[in-house]
Amino acid sequence: MSKLRSIGTVVGLAALLASPVASANLLINGGFEQSPELTQAGGGWGFFDPSQVNGWDSEDNNIEIWNTGFNGVTAFEGKQFAELNAHPETGKAFTLFQDIVTTIGKSYELTFAYRARSGQESFDVNAGNLNVNVSNTNTNSWSIYSAMFTASSEQTRLMFTSVDPDTETLGNFLDKVSIIAKVPEPGTLALLGLGLAGLGVSRRRRS
């Protein structure tokens, strides 16, 4: 019975070890709160060079940030959010991206809030081995997307690319974007080691 209890203890610790623990967001300014003063439409929105929006970049050199409540759209979190289709017509797809340091072969979780502005809208999401299209028609509330990806290099680019805006420069709101690496608690590793050591001592005493 004592041996069974020892084995049960180790199994329980192993189960705890298998439960991931959330770590800090690897993205900078995932909620788009860090930007210059919004001056358009009485402070409702702003149109910025990427160098003015901390952490983010765009292939079209423009990023649009909205204030919560503008045109009846409330931010998912905080006071600001981004609109993906924010740029003058250039003949290219609209993009928003950020590069982060990653470990090759390690898994990460991407989560973000998204919302349509005025109709059928969709965008591509790329990060590591994750390549998906997100389609959205909900203009009344935010939706949450979450997925795991594996890093294939020491630097991973998270890229949002608009492929189906309602019009040339409208749609695809984004907010609360995060990438986290989930790791076991150090304390759990220590407990598992103690459990295994205890089981070994118990076996030696019986031999």
Coordinates of C-alpha atoms in Angstrom, one line a residue:
M1 CA 0.0 0.0 0.0
S2 CA 2.9 2.4 0.9
K3 CA 4.5 1.7 -2.5
L4 CA 1.2 2.5 -4.3
R5 CA 0.9 5.7 -2.3
S6 CA 4.4 6.7 -3.4
I7 CA 3.7 5.9 -7.0
G8 CA 0.4 7.9 -6.7
T9 CA 2.4 10.9 -5.4
V10 CA 4.8 10.9 -8.3
V11 CA 2.0 10.5 -10.8
G12 CA 0.2 13.4 -9.2
L13 CA 3.3 15.6 -9.4
A14 CA 3.8 14.6 -13.0
A15 CA 0.2 15.7 -13.8
L16 CA 1.0 19.1 -12.2
L17 CA 4.1 19.3 -14.3
A18 CA 2.1 18.8 -17.5
S19 CA -0.1 21.8 -16.7
P20 CA 1.5 24.9 -18.4
V21 CA 1.9 28.2 -16.6
A22 CA 1.3 31.5 -18.4
S23 CA 4.3 33.8 -18.7
A24 CA 4.6 37.4 -19.7
N25 CA 3.4 38.8 -23.1
L26 CA 6.3 38.8 -25.5
L27 CA 4.8 41.5 -27.6
I28 CA 5.3 45.2 -27.0
N29 CA 2.2 47.4 -26.8
G30 CA -0.2 44.5 -27.6
G31 CA -3.2 46.7 -26.7
F32 CA -2.1 49.6 -28.9
E33 CA -2.2 52.0 -25.9
Q34 CA 1.2 53.5 -26.6
S35 CA 0.8 55.9 -29.4
P36 CA 0.8 59.7 -29.9
E37 CA -2.2 61.8 -29.3
L38 CA -5.2 61.0 -31.5
T39 CA -6.2 64.1 -33.4
Q40 CA -8.5 63.1 -36.1
A41 CA -12.3 63.5 -35.7
G42 CA -11.9 65.4 -32.4
G43 CA -9.6 62.7 -30.9
G44 CA -11.5 59.8 -32.2
W45 CA -8.6 58.3 -34.2
G46 CA -5.1 58.9 -35.5
F47 CA -3.0 57.9 -38.5
F48 CA 0.7 57.3 -37.7
D49 CA 4.0 56.4 -39.1
P50 CA 5.0 53.0 -37.5
S51 CA 7.9 54.7 -35.7
Q52 CA 5.3 56.5 -33.6
V53 CA 3.4 53.3 -32.5
N54 CA 5.6 51.4 -30.0
G55 CA 6.5 47.9 -31.0
W56 CA 4.5 47.7 -34.3
D57 CA 5.4 48.1 -37.9
S58 CA 3.7 48.1 -41.3
E59 CA 4.8 47.4 -44.9
D60 CA 2.7 50.4 -45.9
N61 CA 4.2 52.8 -43.3
N62 CA 0.9 53.7 -41.8
I63 CA -0.9 52.5 -38.7
E64 CA -4.4 53.6 -37.6
I65 CA -5.4 53.8 -34.0
W66 CA -8.9 54.4 -32.7
N67 CA -10.1 55.7 -29.3
T68 CA -12.7 53.7 -27.5
G69 CA -16.2 54.9 -28.2
F70 CA -15.4 56.4 -31.6
N71 CA -18.2 55.6 -34.1
G72 CA -19.8 53.5 -31.3
V73 CA -16.9 51.0 -31.1
T74 CA -15.6 50.3 -27.6
A75 CA -12.1 48.9 -27.2
F76 CA -11.9 45.3 -26.1
E77 CA -9.5 46.4 -23.4
G78 CA -8.1 49.8 -22.4
K79 CA -8.8 52.9 -24.3
Q80 CA -7.4 52.2 -27.8
F81 CA -7.2 49.6 -30.6
A82 CA -6.0 49.3 -34.1
E83 CA -7.7 49.1 -37.5
L84 CA -5.8 46.8 -39.9
N85 CA -7.1 48.4 -43.1
A86 CA -5.7 51.8 -42.3
H87 CA -3.6 52.9 -45.2
P88 CA -3.9 54.9 -48.5
E89 CA -4.4 52.8 -51.6
T90 CA -1.1 51.3 -52.6
G91 CA -2.0 48.3 -54.6
K92 CA -0.7 46.0 -51.8
A93 CA -2.4 44.1 -49.0
F94 CA -2.6 46.0 -45.7
T95 CA -0.3 44.7 -43.0
L96 CA 0.6 45.0 -39.3
F97 CA 3.5 43.1 -37.8
Q98 CA 5.9 42.8 -34.9
D99 CA 9.1 40.7 -34.5
I100 CA 9.9 38.9 -31.3
V101 CA 12.8 36.8 -30.0
T102 CA 11.9 33.1 -29.8
T103 CA 13.5 29.7 -29.2
I104 CA 13.6 27.2 -32.1
G105 CA 11.2 24.3 -31.6
K106 CA 9.5 26.0 -28.6
S107 CA 5.7 26.4 -28.6
Y108 CA 3.9 29.7 -28.0
E109 CA 0.3 30.7 -27.7
L110 CA -1.1 33.6 -29.8
T111 CA -4.3 35.3 -28.6
F112 CA -6.0 38.4 -29.9
A113 CA -9.4 40.2 -30.0
Y114 CA -10.9 41.1 -33.4
R115 CA -14.0 42.7 -34.8
A116 CA -15.5 43.6 -38.2
R117 CA -16.1 47.3 -38.9
S118 CA -18.8 47.3 -41.5
G119 CA -19.3 43.9 -43.2
Q120 CA -17.6 40.7 -44.5
E121 CA -13.9 41.0 -43.6
S122 CA -11.1 38.6 -43.3
F123 CA -7.3 38.6 -42.7
D124 CA -4.4 36.2 -42.7
V125 CA -2.4 35.5 -39.5
N126 CA 1.2 34.2 -39.7
A127 CA 3.6 33.3 -36.9
G128 CA 6.1 30.4 -36.9
N129 CA 4.3 27.4 -38.4
L130 CA 0.9 29.1 -37.9
N131 CA -0.7 30.3 -41.2
V132 CA -4.5 30.8 -40.9
N133 CA -7.2 33.0 -42.4
V134 CA -9.7 34.6 -39.9
S135 CA -13.1 35.6 -41.3
N136 CA -15.4 37.9 -39.5
T137 CA -18.8 39.6 -40.0
N138 CA -19.6 40.5 -36.4
T139 CA -19.8 44.3 -36.2
N140 CA -21.5 44.4 -32.8
S141 CA -18.9 42.7 -30.5
W142 CA -15.4 41.4 -30.2
S143 CA -14.4 37.8 -30.8
I144 CA -11.3 36.1 -29.4
Y145 CA -8.9 34.0 -31.5
S146 CA -6.3 31.7 -29.8
A147 CA -3.9 29.2 -31.3
M148 CA -0.5 27.6 -30.6
F149 CA 2.5 27.8 -32.9
T150 CA 6.1 26.5 -32.9
A151 CA 9.0 28.8 -33.6
S152 CA 11.3 27.8 -36.5
S153 CA 13.9 30.5 -35.9
E154 CA 15.3 32.7 -33.2
Q155 CA 13.2 35.6 -34.4
T156 CA 9.5 35.2 -35.2
R157 CA 7.4 37.7 -37.0
L158 CA 3.7 38.0 -36.1
M159 CA 2.0 39.3 -39.3
F160 CA -1.6 40.4 -39.8
T161 CA -2.5 40.8 -43.5
S162 CA -5.8 42.0 -44.8
V163 CA -7.2 40.0 -47.7
D164 CA -10.9 40.9 -47.7
P165 CA -11.8 44.3 -46.3
D166 CA -15.3 45.6 -46.7
T167 CA -13.8 48.5 -48.6
E168 CA -10.3 49.6 -49.5
T169 CA -9.5 51.2 -46.1
L170 CA -12.2 50.0 -43.7
G171 CA -12.4 47.1 -41.3
N172 CA -10.6 44.4 -39.3
F173 CA -10.2 45.9 -35.8
L174 CA -7.5 44.3 -33.5
D175 CA -6.9 44.6 -29.8
K176 CA -5.2 42.9 -26.9
V177 CA -2.7 40.9 -29.0
S178 CA -0.4 38.6 -27.0
I179 CA 2.1 35.9 -27.5
I180 CA 3.2 33.9 -24.4
A181 CA 5.5 30.9 -23.8
K182 CA 4.1 28.4 -21.3
V183 CA 6.6 26.8 -19.0
P184 CA 6.4 24.5 -16.0
E185 CA 6.7 26.1 -12.5
P186 CA 10.2 25.6 -11.1
G187 CA 8.6 24.6 -7.8
T188 CA 6.7 21.8 -9.6
L189 CA 9.9 20.5 -11.1
A190 CA 11.5 20.4 -7.7
L191 CA 8.5 18.6 -6.2
L192 CA 8.6 16.0 -8.9
G193 CA 12.3 15.4 -8.2
L194 CA 11.7 15.0 -4.5
G195 CA 8.9 12.5 -5.3
L196 CA 11.0 10.4 -7.5
A197 CA 13.9 10.5 -5.0
G198 CA 11.5 9.4 -2.2
L199 CA 10.2 6.5 -4.3
G200 CA 13.8 5.4 -4.9
V201 CA 14.6 5.5 -1.2
S202 CA 11.5 3.5 -0.4
R203 CA 12.5 0.8 -2.9
R204 CA 16.0 0.6 -1.5
R205 CA 14.7 0.0 2.0
R206 CA 12.6 -2.9 0.8
S207 CA 15.5 -4.6 -1.1

